[in-house]
Amino acid sequence: MVELKVRDLSEQDLAGIESSAKRAHLSREAYLRELIHHDATDHLLSGDVSDLRELTRQMAIIIEQNTKAYLDFVDAVRRLPSEN
């Protein structure tokens, strides 16, 4: 593992980090490690999120079309003359 040293951090920023770490029930070091990891890997997921958003949009269109076709079918069946 690599060691990282951050210089010239303001007291206000440090207090914010400590507060966030406490809310997350993590040590300051663990909190910063997670924060850095998420930021460093976020770009890897951005394409997946875009793909998922597009697939969701397409599925919504398909569901709307299928629902309309189903309702049209049900309406057509109801209009058929009964055999009795």
JSON list of C-alpha atoms in Angstrom, two decimals:
[
{"chain": "A", "resi": 1, "resn": "MET", "atom": "CA", "xyz": [0.00, 0.00, 0.00]},
{"chain": "A", "resi": 2, "resn": "VAL", "atom": "CA", "xyz": [1.05, 3.55, -0.68]},
{"chain": "A", "resi": 3, "resn": "GLU", "atom": "CA", "xyz": [1.18, 6.19, 2.00]},
{"chain": "A", "resi": 4, "resn": "LEU", "atom": "CA", "xyz": [-0.23, 9.62, 1.20]},
{"chain": "A", "resi": 5, "resn": "LYS", "atom": "CA", "xyz": [0.42, 12.83, 3.08]},
{"chain": "A", "resi": 6, "resn": "VAL", "atom": "CA", "xyz": [-1.83, 15.88, 2.72]},
{"chain": "A", "resi": 7, "resn": "ARG", "atom": "CA", "xyz": [-0.42, 19.27, 3.65]},
{"chain": "A", "resi": 8, "resn": "ASP", "atom": "CA", "xyz": [-2.04, 22.65, 4.21]},
{"chain": "A", "resi": 9, "resn": "LEU", "atom": "CA", "xyz": [-5.49, 21.33, 5.05]},
{"chain": "A", "resi": 10, "resn": "SER", "atom": "CA", "xyz": [-7.61, 23.96, 6.79]},
{"chain": "A", "resi": 11, "resn": "GLU", "atom": "CA", "xyz": [-8.95, 23.35, 10.29]},
{"chain": "A", "resi": 12, "resn": "GLN", "atom": "CA", "xyz": [-12.47, 23.79, 8.92]},
{"chain": "A", "resi": 13, "resn": "ASP", "atom": "CA", "xyz": [-11.93, 21.08, 6.28]},
{"chain": "A", "resi": 14, "resn": "LEU", "atom": "CA", "xyz": [-10.42, 18.76, 8.86]},
{"chain": "A", "resi": 15, "resn": "ALA", "atom": "CA", "xyz": [-13.39, 19.31, 11.17]},
{"chain": "A", "resi": 16, "resn": "GLY", "atom": "CA", "xyz": [-15.76, 18.51, 8.30]},
{"chain": "A", "resi": 17, "resn": "ILE", "atom": "CA", "xyz": [-13.86, 15.32, 7.50]},
{"chain": "A", "resi": 18, "resn": "GLU", "atom": "CA", "xyz": [-13.87, 14.22, 11.13]},
{"chain": "A", "resi": 19, "resn": "SER", "atom": "CA", "xyz": [-17.59, 14.96, 11.41]},
{"chain": "A", "resi": 20, "resn": "SER", "atom": "CA", "xyz": [-18.37, 12.97, 8.26]},
{"chain": "A", "resi": 21, "resn": "ALA", "atom": "CA", "xyz": [-16.19, 10.08, 9.40]},
{"chain": "A", "resi": 22, "resn": "LYS", "atom": "CA", "xyz": [-17.95, 10.02, 12.76]},
{"chain": "A", "resi": 23, "resn": "ARG", "atom": "CA", "xyz": [-21.39, 9.95, 11.08]},
{"chain": "A", "resi": 24, "resn": "ALA", "atom": "CA", "xyz": [-20.20, 7.05, 8.92]},
{"chain": "A", "resi": 25, "resn": "HIS", "atom": "CA", "xyz": [-18.85, 5.27, 12.04]},
{"chain": "A", "resi": 26, "resn": "LEU", "atom": "CA", "xyz": [-15.38, 5.20, 10.50]},
{"chain": "A", "resi": 27, "resn": "SER", "atom": "CA", "xyz": [-11.99, 6.42, 11.54]},
{"chain": "A", "resi": 28, "resn": "ARG", "atom": "CA", "xyz": [-10.78, 9.52, 9.74]},
{"chain": "A", "resi": 29, "resn": "GLU", "atom": "CA", "xyz": [-8.27, 7.41, 7.84]},
{"chain": "A", "resi": 30, "resn": "ALA", "atom": "CA", "xyz": [-10.85, 4.81, 6.79]},
{"chain": "A", "resi": 31, "resn": "TYR", "atom": "CA", "xyz": [-13.28, 7.54, 5.76]},
{"chain": "A", "resi": 32, "resn": "LEU", "atom": "CA", "xyz": [-10.66, 9.28, 3.61]},
{"chain": "A", "resi": 33, "resn": "ARG", "atom": "CA", "xyz": [-9.62, 5.94, 2.10]},
{"chain": "A", "resi": 34, "resn": "GLU", "atom": "CA", "xyz": [-13.24, 5.28, 1.04]},
{"chain": "A", "resi": 35, "resn": "LEU", "atom": "CA", "xyz": [-13.64, 8.84, -0.24]},
{"chain": "A", "resi": 36, "resn": "ILE", "atom": "CA", "xyz": [-10.50, 8.58, -2.35]},
{"chain": "A", "resi": 37, "resn": "HIS", "atom": "CA", "xyz": [-11.49, 5.12, -3.64]},
{"chain": "A", "resi": 38, "resn": "HIS", "atom": "CA", "xyz": [-14.94, 6.29, -4.69]},
{"chain": "A", "resi": 39, "resn": "ASP", "atom": "CA", "xyz": [-13.55, 9.35, -6.43]},
{"chain": "A", "resi": 40, "resn": "ALA", "atom": "CA", "xyz": [-10.79, 7.36, -8.14]},
{"chain": "A", "resi": 41, "resn": "THR", "atom": "CA", "xyz": [-13.19, 4.71, -9.47]},
{"chain": "A", "resi": 42, "resn": "ASP", "atom": "CA", "xyz": [-16.23, 6.87, -10.23]},
{"chain": "A", "resi": 43, "resn": "HIS", "atom": "CA", "xyz": [-15.20, 7.37, -13.86]},
{"chain": "A", "resi": 44, "resn": "LEU", "atom": "CA", "xyz": [-15.20, 3.59, -14.33]},
{"chain": "A", "resi": 45, "resn": "LEU", "atom": "CA", "xyz": [-18.90, 3.44, -13.44]},
{"chain": "A", "resi": 46, "resn": "SER", "atom": "CA", "xyz": [-20.09, 6.51, -15.32]},
{"chain": "A", "resi": 47, "resn": "GLY", "atom": "CA", "xyz": [-20.39, 4.59, -18.60]},
{"chain": "A", "resi": 48, "resn": "ASP", "atom": "CA", "xyz": [-22.33, 1.81, -16.88]},
{"chain": "A", "resi": 49, "resn": "VAL", "atom": "CA", "xyz": [-24.72, 4.34, -15.34]},
{"chain": "A", "resi": 50, "resn": "SER", "atom": "CA", "xyz": [-25.32, 5.95, -18.74]},
{"chain": "A", "resi": 51, "resn": "ASP", "atom": "CA", "xyz": [-25.95, 2.53, -20.28]},
{"chain": "A", "resi": 52, "resn": "LEU", "atom": "CA", "xyz": [-28.35, 1.62, -17.49]},
{"chain": "A", "resi": 53, "resn": "ARG", "atom": "CA", "xyz": [-30.19, 4.95, -17.88]},
{"chain": "A", "resi": 54, "resn": "GLU", "atom": "CA", "xyz": [-30.62, 4.32, -21.63]},
{"chain": "A", "resi": 55, "resn": "LEU", "atom": "CA", "xyz": [-31.77, 0.73, -21.09]},
{"chain": "A", "resi": 56, "resn": "THR", "atom": "CA", "xyz": [-34.30, 1.93, -18.52]},
{"chain": "A", "resi": 57, "resn": "ARG", "atom": "CA", "xyz": [-35.63, 4.51, -20.98]},
{"chain": "A", "resi": 58, "resn": "GLN", "atom": "CA", "xyz": [-35.94, 1.87, -23.71]},
{"chain": "A", "resi": 59, "resn": "MET", "atom": "CA", "xyz": [-37.67, -0.58, -21.35]},
{"chain": "A", "resi": 60, "resn": "ALA", "atom": "CA", "xyz": [-40.21, 2.09, -20.35]},
{"chain": "A", "resi": 61, "resn": "ILE", "atom": "CA", "xyz": [-41.07, 2.61, -24.02]},
{"chain": "A", "resi": 62, "resn": "ILE", "atom": "CA", "xyz": [-41.42, -1.14, -24.57]},
{"chain": "A", "resi": 63, "resn": "ILE", "atom": "CA", "xyz": [-43.63, -1.51, -21.49]},
{"chain": "A", "resi": 64, "resn": "GLU", "atom": "CA", "xyz": [-45.87, 1.33, -22.70]},
{"chain": "A", "resi": 65, "resn": "GLN", "atom": "CA", "xyz": [-46.17, -0.26, -26.14]},
{"chain": "A", "resi": 66, "resn": "ASN", "atom": "CA", "xyz": [-46.90, -3.71, -24.69]},
{"chain": "A", "resi": 67, "resn": "THR", "atom": "CA", "xyz": [-49.49, -2.28, -22.31]},
{"chain": "A", "resi": 68, "resn": "LYS", "atom": "CA", "xyz": [-51.26, -0.54, -25.19]},
{"chain": "A", "resi": 69, "resn": "ALA", "atom": "CA", "xyz": [-51.19, -3.72, -27.30]},
{"chain": "A", "resi": 70, "resn": "TYR", "atom": "CA", "xyz": [-52.55, -5.75, -24.37]},
{"chain": "A", "resi": 71, "resn": "LEU", "atom": "CA", "xyz": [-55.37, -3.27, -23.72]},
{"chain": "A", "resi": 72, "resn": "ASP", "atom": "CA", "xyz": [-56.25, -3.23, -27.42]},
{"chain": "A", "resi": 73, "resn": "PHE", "atom": "CA", "xyz": [-56.35, -7.05, -27.40]},
{"chain": "A", "resi": 74, "resn": "VAL", "atom": "CA", "xyz": [-58.57, -7.15, -24.30]},
{"chain": "A", "resi": 75, "resn": "ASP", "atom": "CA", "xyz": [-60.90, -4.60, -25.89]},
{"chain": "A", "resi": 76, "resn": "ALA", "atom": "CA", "xyz": [-61.09, -6.67, -29.11]},
{"chain": "A", "resi": 77, "resn": "VAL", "atom": "CA", "xyz": [-61.85, -9.86, -27.14]},
{"chain": "A", "resi": 78, "resn": "ARG", "atom": "CA", "xyz": [-64.63, -8.12, -25.23]},
{"chain": "A", "resi": 79, "resn": "ARG", "atom": "CA", "xyz": [-66.23, -7.07, -28.51]},
{"chain": "A", "resi": 80, "resn": "LEU", "atom": "CA", "xyz": [-66.40, -10.63, -29.84]},
{"chain": "A", "resi": 81, "resn": "PRO", "atom": "CA", "xyz": [-69.91, -12.02, -29.93]},
{"chain": "A", "resi": 82, "resn": "SER", "atom": "CA", "xyz": [-70.58, -14.45, -27.12]},
{"chain": "A", "resi": 83, "resn": "GLU", "atom": "CA", "xyz": [-71.21, -18.10, -28.05]},
{"chain": "A", "resi": 84, "resn": "ASN", "atom": "CA", "xyz": [-74.30, -18.39, -25.80]}
]
